[in-house]
mmCIF file of C-alpha atoms in Angstrom:
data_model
loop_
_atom_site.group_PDB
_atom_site.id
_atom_site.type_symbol
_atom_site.label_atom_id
_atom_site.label_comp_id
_atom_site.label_asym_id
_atom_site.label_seq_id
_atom_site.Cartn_x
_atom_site.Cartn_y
_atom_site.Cartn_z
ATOM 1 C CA UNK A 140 12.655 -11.368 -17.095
ATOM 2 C CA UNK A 141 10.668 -13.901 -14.978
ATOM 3 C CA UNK A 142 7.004 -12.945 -14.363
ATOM 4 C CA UNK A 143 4.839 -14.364 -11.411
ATOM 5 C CA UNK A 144 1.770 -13.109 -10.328
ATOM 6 C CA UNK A 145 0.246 -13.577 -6.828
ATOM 7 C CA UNK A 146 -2.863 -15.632 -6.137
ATOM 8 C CA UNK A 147 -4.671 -16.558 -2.811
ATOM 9 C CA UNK A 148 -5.540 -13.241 -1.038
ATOM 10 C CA UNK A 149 -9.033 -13.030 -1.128
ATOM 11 C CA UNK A 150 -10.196 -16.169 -3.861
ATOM 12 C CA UNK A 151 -11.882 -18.945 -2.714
ATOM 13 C CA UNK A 152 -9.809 -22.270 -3.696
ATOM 14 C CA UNK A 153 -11.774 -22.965 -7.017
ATOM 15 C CA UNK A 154 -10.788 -19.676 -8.388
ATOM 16 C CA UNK A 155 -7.372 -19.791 -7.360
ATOM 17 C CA UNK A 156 -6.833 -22.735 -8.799
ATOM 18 C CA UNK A 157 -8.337 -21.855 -12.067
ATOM 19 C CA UNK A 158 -6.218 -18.469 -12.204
ATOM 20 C CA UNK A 159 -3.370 -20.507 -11.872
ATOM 21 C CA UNK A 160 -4.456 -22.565 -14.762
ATOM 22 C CA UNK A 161 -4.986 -19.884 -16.675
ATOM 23 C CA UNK A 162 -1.479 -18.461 -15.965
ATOM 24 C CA UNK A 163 0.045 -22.057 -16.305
ATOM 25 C CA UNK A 164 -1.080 -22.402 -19.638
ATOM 26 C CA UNK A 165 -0.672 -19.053 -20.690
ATOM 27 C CA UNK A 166 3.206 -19.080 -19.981
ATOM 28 C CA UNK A 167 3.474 -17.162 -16.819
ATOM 29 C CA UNK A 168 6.988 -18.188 -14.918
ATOM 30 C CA UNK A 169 4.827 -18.441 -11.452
ATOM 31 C CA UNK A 170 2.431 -18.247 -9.337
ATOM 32 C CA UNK A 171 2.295 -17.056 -6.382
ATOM 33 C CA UNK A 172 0.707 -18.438 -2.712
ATOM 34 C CA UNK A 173 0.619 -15.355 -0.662
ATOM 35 C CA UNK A 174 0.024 -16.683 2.678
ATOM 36 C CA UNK A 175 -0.841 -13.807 4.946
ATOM 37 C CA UNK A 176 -2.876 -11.692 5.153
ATOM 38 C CA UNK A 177 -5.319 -14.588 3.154
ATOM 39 C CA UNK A 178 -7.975 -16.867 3.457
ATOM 40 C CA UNK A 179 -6.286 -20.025 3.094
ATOM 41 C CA UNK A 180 -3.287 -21.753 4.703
ATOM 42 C CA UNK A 181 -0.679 -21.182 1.681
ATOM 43 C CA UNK A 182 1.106 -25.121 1.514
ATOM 44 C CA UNK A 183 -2.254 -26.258 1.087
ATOM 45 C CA UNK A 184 -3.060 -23.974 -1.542
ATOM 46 C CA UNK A 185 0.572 -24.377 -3.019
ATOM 47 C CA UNK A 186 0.019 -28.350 -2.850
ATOM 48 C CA UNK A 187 -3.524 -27.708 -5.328
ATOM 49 C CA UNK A 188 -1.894 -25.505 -7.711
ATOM 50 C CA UNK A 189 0.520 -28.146 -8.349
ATOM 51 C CA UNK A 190 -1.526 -31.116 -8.963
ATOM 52 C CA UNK A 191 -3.684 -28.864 -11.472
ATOM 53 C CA UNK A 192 -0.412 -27.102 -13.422
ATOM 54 C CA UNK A 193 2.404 -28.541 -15.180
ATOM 55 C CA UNK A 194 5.264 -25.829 -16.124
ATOM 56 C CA UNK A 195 4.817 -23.049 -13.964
ATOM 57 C CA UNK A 196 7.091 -22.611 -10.808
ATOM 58 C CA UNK A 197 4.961 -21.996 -8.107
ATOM 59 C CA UNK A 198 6.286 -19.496 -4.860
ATOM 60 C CA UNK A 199 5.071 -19.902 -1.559
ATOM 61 C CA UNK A 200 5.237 -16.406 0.404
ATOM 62 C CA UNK A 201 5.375 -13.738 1.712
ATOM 63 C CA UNK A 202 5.692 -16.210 4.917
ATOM 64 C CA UNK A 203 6.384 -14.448 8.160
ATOM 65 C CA UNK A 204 8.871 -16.196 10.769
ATOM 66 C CA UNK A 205 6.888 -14.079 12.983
ATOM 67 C CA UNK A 206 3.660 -16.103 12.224
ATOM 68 C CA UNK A 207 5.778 -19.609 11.918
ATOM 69 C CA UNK A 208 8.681 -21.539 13.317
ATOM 70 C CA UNK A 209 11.540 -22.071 11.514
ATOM 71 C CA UNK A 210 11.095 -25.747 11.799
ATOM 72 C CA UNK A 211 7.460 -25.858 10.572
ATOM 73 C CA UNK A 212 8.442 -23.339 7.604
ATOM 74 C CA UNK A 213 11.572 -25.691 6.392
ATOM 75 C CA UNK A 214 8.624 -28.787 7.258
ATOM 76 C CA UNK A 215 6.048 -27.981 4.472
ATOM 77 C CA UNK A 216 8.584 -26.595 2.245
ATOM 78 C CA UNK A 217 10.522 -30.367 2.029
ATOM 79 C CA UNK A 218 6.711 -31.520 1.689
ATOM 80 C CA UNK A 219 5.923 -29.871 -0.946
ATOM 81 C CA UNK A 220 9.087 -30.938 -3.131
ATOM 82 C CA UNK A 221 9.211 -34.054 -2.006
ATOM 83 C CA UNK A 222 5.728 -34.518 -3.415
ATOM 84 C CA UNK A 223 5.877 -32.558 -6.219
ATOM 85 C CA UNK A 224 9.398 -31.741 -7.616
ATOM 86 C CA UNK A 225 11.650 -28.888 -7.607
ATOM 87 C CA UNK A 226 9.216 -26.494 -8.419
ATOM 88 C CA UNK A 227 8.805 -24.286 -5.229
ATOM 89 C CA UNK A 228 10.206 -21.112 -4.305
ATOM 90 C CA UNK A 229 9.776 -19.781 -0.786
ATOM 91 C CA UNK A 230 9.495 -15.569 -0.342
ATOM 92 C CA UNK A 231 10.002 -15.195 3.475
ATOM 93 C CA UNK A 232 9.927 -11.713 5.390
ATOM 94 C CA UNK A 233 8.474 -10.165 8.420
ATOM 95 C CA UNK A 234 5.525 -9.094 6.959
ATOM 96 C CA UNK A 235 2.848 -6.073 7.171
ATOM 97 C CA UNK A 236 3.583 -4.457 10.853
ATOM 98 C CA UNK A 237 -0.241 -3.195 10.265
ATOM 99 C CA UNK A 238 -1.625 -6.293 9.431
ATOM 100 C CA UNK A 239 0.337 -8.372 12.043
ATOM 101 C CA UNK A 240 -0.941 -5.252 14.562
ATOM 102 C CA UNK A 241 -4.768 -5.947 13.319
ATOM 103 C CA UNK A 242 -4.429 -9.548 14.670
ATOM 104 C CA UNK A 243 -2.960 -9.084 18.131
ATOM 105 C CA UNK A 244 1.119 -9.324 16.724
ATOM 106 C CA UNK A 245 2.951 -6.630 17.549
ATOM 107 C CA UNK A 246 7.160 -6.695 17.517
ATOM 108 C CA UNK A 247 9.151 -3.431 17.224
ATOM 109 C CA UNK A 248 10.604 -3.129 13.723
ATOM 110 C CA UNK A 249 14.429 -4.138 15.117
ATOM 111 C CA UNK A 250 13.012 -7.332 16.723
ATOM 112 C CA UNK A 251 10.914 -8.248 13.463
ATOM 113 C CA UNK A 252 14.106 -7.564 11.186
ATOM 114 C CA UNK A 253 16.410 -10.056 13.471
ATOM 115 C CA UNK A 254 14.073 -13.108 13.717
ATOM 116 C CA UNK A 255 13.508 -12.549 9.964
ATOM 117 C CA UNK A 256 17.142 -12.524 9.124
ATOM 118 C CA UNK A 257 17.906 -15.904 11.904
ATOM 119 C CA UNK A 258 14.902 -18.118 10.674
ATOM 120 C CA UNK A 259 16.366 -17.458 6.762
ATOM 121 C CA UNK A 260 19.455 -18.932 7.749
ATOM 122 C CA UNK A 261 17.586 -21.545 10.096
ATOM 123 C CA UNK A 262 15.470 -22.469 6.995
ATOM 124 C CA UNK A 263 18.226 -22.801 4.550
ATOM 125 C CA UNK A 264 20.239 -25.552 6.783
ATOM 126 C CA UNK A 265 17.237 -27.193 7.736
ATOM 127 C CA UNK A 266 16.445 -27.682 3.742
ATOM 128 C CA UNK A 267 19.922 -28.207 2.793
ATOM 129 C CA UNK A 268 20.688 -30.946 5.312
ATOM 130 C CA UNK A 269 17.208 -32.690 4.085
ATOM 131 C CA UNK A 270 18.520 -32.493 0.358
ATOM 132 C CA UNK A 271 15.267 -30.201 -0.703
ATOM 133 C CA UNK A 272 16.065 -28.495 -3.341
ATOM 134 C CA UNK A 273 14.071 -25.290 -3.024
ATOM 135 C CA UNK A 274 15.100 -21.237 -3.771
ATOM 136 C CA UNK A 275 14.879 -19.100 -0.359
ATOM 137 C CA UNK A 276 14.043 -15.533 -1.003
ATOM 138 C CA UNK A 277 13.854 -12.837 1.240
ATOM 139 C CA UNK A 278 11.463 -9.860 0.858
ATOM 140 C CA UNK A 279 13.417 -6.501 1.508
ATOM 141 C CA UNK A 280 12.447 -2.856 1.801
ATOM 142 C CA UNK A 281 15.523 -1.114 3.990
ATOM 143 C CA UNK A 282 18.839 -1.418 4.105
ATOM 144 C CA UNK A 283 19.715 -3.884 6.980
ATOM 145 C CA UNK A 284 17.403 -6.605 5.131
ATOM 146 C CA UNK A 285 18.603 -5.858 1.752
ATOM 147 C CA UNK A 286 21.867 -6.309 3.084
ATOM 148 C CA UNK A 287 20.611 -9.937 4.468
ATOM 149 C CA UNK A 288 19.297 -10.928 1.490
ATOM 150 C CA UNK A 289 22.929 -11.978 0.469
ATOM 151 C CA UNK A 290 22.498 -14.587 2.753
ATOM 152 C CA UNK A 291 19.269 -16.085 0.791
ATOM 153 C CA UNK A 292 18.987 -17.235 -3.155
ATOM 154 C CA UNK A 293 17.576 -13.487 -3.843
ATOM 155 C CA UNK A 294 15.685 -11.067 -2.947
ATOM 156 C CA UNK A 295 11.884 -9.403 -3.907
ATOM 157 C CA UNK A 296 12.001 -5.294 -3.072
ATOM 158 C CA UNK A 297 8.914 -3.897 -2.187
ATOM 159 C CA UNK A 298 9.159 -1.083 -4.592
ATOM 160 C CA UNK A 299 8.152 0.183 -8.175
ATOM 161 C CA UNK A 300 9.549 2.986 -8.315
ATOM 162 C CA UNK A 301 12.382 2.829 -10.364
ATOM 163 C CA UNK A 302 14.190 5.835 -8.559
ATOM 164 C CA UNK A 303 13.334 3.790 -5.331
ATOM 165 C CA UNK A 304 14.819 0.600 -6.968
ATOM 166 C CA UNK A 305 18.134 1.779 -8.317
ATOM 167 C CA UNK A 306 18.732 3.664 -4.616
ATOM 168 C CA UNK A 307 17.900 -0.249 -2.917
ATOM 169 C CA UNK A 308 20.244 -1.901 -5.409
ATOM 170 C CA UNK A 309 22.949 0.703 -4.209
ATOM 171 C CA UNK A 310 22.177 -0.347 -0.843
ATOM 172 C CA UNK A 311 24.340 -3.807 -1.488
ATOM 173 C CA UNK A 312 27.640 -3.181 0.342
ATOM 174 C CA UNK A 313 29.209 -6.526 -1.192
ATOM 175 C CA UNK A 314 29.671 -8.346 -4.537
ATOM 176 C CA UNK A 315 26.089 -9.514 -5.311
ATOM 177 C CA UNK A 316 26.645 -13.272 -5.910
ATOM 178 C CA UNK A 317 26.445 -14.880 -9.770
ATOM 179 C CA UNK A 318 23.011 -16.907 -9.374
ATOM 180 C CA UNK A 319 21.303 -14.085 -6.975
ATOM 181 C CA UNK A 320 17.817 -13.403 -7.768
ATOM 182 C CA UNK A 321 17.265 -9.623 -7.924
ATOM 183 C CA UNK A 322 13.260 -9.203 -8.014
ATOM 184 C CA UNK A 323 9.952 -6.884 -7.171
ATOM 185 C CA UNK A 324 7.276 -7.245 -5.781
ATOM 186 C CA UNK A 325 4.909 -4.549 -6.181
ATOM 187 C CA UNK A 326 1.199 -3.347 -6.378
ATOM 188 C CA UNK A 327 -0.100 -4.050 -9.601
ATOM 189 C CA UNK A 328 -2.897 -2.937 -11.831
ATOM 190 C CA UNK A 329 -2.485 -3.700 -15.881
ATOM 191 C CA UNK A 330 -5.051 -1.733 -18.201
ATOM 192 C CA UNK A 331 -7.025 1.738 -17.859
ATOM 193 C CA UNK A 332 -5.357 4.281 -15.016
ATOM 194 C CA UNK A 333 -5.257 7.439 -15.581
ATOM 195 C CA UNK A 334 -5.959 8.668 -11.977
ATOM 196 C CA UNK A 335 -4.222 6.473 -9.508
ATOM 197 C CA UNK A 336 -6.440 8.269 -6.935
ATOM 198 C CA UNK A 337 -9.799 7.103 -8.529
ATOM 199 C CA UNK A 338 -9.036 2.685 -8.633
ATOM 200 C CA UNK A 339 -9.549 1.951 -5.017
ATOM 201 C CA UNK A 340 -7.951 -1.243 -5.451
ATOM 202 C CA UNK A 341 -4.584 -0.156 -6.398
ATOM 203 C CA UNK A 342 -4.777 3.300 -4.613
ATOM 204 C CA UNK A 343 -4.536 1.212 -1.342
ATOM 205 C CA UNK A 344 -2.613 -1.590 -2.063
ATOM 206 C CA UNK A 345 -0.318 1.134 -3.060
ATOM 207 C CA UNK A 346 -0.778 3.387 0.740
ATOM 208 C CA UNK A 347 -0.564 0.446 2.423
ATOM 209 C CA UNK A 348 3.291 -0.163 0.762
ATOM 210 C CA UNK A 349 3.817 3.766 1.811
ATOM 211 C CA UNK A 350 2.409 3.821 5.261
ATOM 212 C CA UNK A 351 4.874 0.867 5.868
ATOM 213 C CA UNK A 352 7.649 2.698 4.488
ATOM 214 C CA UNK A 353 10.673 1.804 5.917
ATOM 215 C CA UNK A 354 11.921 5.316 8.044
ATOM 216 C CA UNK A 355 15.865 5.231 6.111
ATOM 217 C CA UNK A 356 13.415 4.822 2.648
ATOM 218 C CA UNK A 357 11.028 7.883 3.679
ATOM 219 C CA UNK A 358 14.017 10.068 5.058
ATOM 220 C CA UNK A 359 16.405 9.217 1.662
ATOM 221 C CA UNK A 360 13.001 10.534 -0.519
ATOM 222 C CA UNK A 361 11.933 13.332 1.386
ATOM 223 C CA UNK A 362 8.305 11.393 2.238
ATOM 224 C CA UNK A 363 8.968 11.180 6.115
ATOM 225 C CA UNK A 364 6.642 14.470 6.783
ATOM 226 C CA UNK A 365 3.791 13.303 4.253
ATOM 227 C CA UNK A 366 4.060 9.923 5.405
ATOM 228 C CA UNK A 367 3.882 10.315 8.832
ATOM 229 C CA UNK A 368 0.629 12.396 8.385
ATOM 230 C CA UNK A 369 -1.185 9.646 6.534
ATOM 231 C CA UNK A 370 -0.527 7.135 9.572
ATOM 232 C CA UNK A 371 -1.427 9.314 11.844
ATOM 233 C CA UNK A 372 -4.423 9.752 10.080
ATOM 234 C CA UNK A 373 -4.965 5.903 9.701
ATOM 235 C CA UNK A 374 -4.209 5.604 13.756
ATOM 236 C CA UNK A 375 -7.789 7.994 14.025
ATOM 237 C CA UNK A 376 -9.327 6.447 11.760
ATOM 238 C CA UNK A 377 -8.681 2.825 12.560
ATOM 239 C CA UNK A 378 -7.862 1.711 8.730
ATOM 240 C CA UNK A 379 -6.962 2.735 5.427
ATOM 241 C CA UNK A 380 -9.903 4.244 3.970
ATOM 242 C CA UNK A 381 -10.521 7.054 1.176
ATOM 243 C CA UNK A 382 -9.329 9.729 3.490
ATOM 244 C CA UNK A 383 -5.744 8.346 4.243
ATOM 245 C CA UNK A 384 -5.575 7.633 0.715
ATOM 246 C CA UNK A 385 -6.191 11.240 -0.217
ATOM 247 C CA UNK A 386 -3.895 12.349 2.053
ATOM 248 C CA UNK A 387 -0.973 10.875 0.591
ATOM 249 C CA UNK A 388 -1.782 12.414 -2.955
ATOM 250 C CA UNK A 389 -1.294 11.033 -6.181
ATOM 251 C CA UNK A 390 2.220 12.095 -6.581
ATOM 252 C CA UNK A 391 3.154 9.904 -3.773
ATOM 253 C CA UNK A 392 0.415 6.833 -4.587
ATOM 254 C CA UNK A 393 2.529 6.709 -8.328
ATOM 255 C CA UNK A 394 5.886 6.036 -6.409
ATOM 256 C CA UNK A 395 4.513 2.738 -4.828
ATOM 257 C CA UNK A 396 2.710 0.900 -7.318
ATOM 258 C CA UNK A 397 2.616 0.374 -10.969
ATOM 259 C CA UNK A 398 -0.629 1.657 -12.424
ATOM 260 C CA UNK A 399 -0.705 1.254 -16.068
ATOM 261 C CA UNK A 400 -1.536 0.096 -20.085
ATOM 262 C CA UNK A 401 0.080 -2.790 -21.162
ATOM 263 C CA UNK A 402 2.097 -0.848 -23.700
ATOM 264 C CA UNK A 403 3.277 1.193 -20.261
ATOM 265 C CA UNK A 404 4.233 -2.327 -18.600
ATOM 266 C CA UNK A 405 6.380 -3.494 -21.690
ATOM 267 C CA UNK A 406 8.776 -0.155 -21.448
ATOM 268 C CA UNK A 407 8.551 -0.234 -17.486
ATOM 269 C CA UNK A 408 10.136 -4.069 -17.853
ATOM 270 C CA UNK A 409 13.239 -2.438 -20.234
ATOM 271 C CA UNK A 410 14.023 -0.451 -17.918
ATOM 272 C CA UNK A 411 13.657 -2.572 -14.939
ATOM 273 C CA UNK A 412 16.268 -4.763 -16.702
ATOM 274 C CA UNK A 413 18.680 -2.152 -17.172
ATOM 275 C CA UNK A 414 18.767 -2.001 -13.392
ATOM 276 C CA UNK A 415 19.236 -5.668 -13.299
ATOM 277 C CA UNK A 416 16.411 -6.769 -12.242
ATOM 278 C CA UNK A 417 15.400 -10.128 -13.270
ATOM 279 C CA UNK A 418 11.934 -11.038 -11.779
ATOM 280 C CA UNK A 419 8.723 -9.012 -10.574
ATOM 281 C CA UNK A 420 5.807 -10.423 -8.660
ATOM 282 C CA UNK A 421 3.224 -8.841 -9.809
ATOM 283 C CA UNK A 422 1.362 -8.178 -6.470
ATOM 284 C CA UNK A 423 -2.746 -7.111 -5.463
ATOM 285 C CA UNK A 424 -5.124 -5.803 -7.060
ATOM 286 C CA UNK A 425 -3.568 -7.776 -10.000
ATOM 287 C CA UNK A 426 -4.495 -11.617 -9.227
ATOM 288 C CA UNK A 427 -7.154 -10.560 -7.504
ATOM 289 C CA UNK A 428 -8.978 -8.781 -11.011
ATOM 290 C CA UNK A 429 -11.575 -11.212 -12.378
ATOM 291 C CA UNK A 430 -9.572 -10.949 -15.814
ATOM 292 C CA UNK A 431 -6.048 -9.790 -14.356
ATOM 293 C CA UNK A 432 -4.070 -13.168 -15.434
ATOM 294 C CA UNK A 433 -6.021 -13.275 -18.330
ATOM 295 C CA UNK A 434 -4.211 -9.816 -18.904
ATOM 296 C CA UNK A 435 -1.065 -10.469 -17.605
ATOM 297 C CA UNK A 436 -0.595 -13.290 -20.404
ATOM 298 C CA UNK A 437 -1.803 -11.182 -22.807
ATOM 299 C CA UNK A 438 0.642 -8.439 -22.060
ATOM 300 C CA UNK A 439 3.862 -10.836 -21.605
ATOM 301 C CA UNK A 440 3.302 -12.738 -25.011
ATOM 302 C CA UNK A 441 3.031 -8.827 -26.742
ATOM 303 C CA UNK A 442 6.699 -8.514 -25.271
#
């Protein structure tokens, strides 16, 4: 199992840089350059990390064809293996519908889906033709971009759940091919969680996956009534606060994050690779912990 951990969503360069380290040395498989919604332009950031680390791959992504050309994507991409090896691993996908909404970006979901699925094939000429050797993912929540992923080096579900994740993998109408990355990507928070509800940081990283829930996801579960509730909530209130949070209730939160000791982690892996899959991201509030690398190495080398 590969594990990567993503950096670069609310650090200022320094400390991204020195989390990186940290997981460099430490013998994390990557790092992650999450590129929006963050502070800093992620090939810049990417181009840092890999002056200051020597082993570690290093992913750029979740990049939104929404937010880029296809062009300017396959652009700093060759740039950054050119410079610094094969070492890169692009994640594209649509991205957050509410946090494309919050800056003036608004597509409907069919529109979003399409341009996601023509740029990854855009991308992938544009790098093969230049002789770049780089891995194109594609981040995947419903069927229709699961399915697309086949088209890309592998794919990064945004789930946890390992009900939700065996149900996605069953989603793959054709022969998954021999080199395919199957991955996660989910909210993460390693150590003391009892009560989901009470960590702020992973309670919303992990309503903000729900309340994005893709409608063929929600109606499969049974979450389509609940769910819709919470964003209409988050429509009158104008974010995801306590409140929307609450509403979803901890039964729900648990399905979209993992939240959990280190001891939990190493069994939630086992069985994560009896379903075949072969990387996770570990996503926010993870990297973003003062000491989550530092806990992150500790927990892989206890594997």
């Amino acid at each position: 199992m590969r594990w990567g951990v993503a950096l670069n969503v609310r650090d200022d360069m320094s400390e991204t840089l020195r989390k990186s380290e940290i997981a460099d040395k430490g013998g994390l498989d990557q790092v992650w350059v999450t590129d929006f919604p963050a502070l800093r332009y992620a090939p810049a950031v990417a181009a840092a990390i890999a002056e200051r680390t020597k082993s570690c791959r290093i992913g750029v992504g979740l990049v939104s064809p929404i937010l880029y050309s296809s062009t300017h994507i396959a652009q700093f991409m060759s740039t950054l293996v050119d410079s610094y090896g094969k070492r890169f691993d692009l994640l594209l996908g649509p991205g957050d519908k509410l946090a494309l909404d919050s800056i003036g970006v608004s597509y409907s979901s069919k529109l979003m889906v399409d341009k996601t699925v023509h740029a990854l094939k855009e991308i992938k000429k544009e790098l093969s033709e230049g002789g770049h050797n780089c891995s194109v993912l594609l981040g995947a929540q419903g069927p229709i971009m699961i399915n697309a992923s086949l088209n890309a080096d592998g794919v990064l579900l945004n789930y946890s759940d390992l009900e939700m994740v065996e149900w996605a993998l069953s989603q793959i109408k054709t022969e998954i091919p021999k080199d395919f990355h199957l991955g996660i990507f989910p909210p993460t928070f390693v150590g003391d969680c009892e009560n989901i509800e009470s960590n702020q940081g992973i309670s919303l990283s992990a309503a903000m996956v729900a309340i994005g829930l893709n409608s063929k996801v929600s109606e499969s579960f049974g979450l389509r009534d609940q769910i819709e509730a919470a964003r209409r909530l988050m429509k009158i209130r104008g974010r995801i606060d306590v409140e929307v949070v609450k509403s979803l209730r901890k039964d729900i939160l648990q399905r979209f994050a993992f939240c959990g000791t280190s001891e939990q982690l190493a069994d939630y892996m086992k069985a994560l690779e009896k379903l075949g899959i072969s990387r996770i991201v570990f996503g926010p509030p993870q990297g973003i912990r003062k000491n989550g690398v530092k806990i992150l190495v500790n927990a892989k080398s206890g594997v």
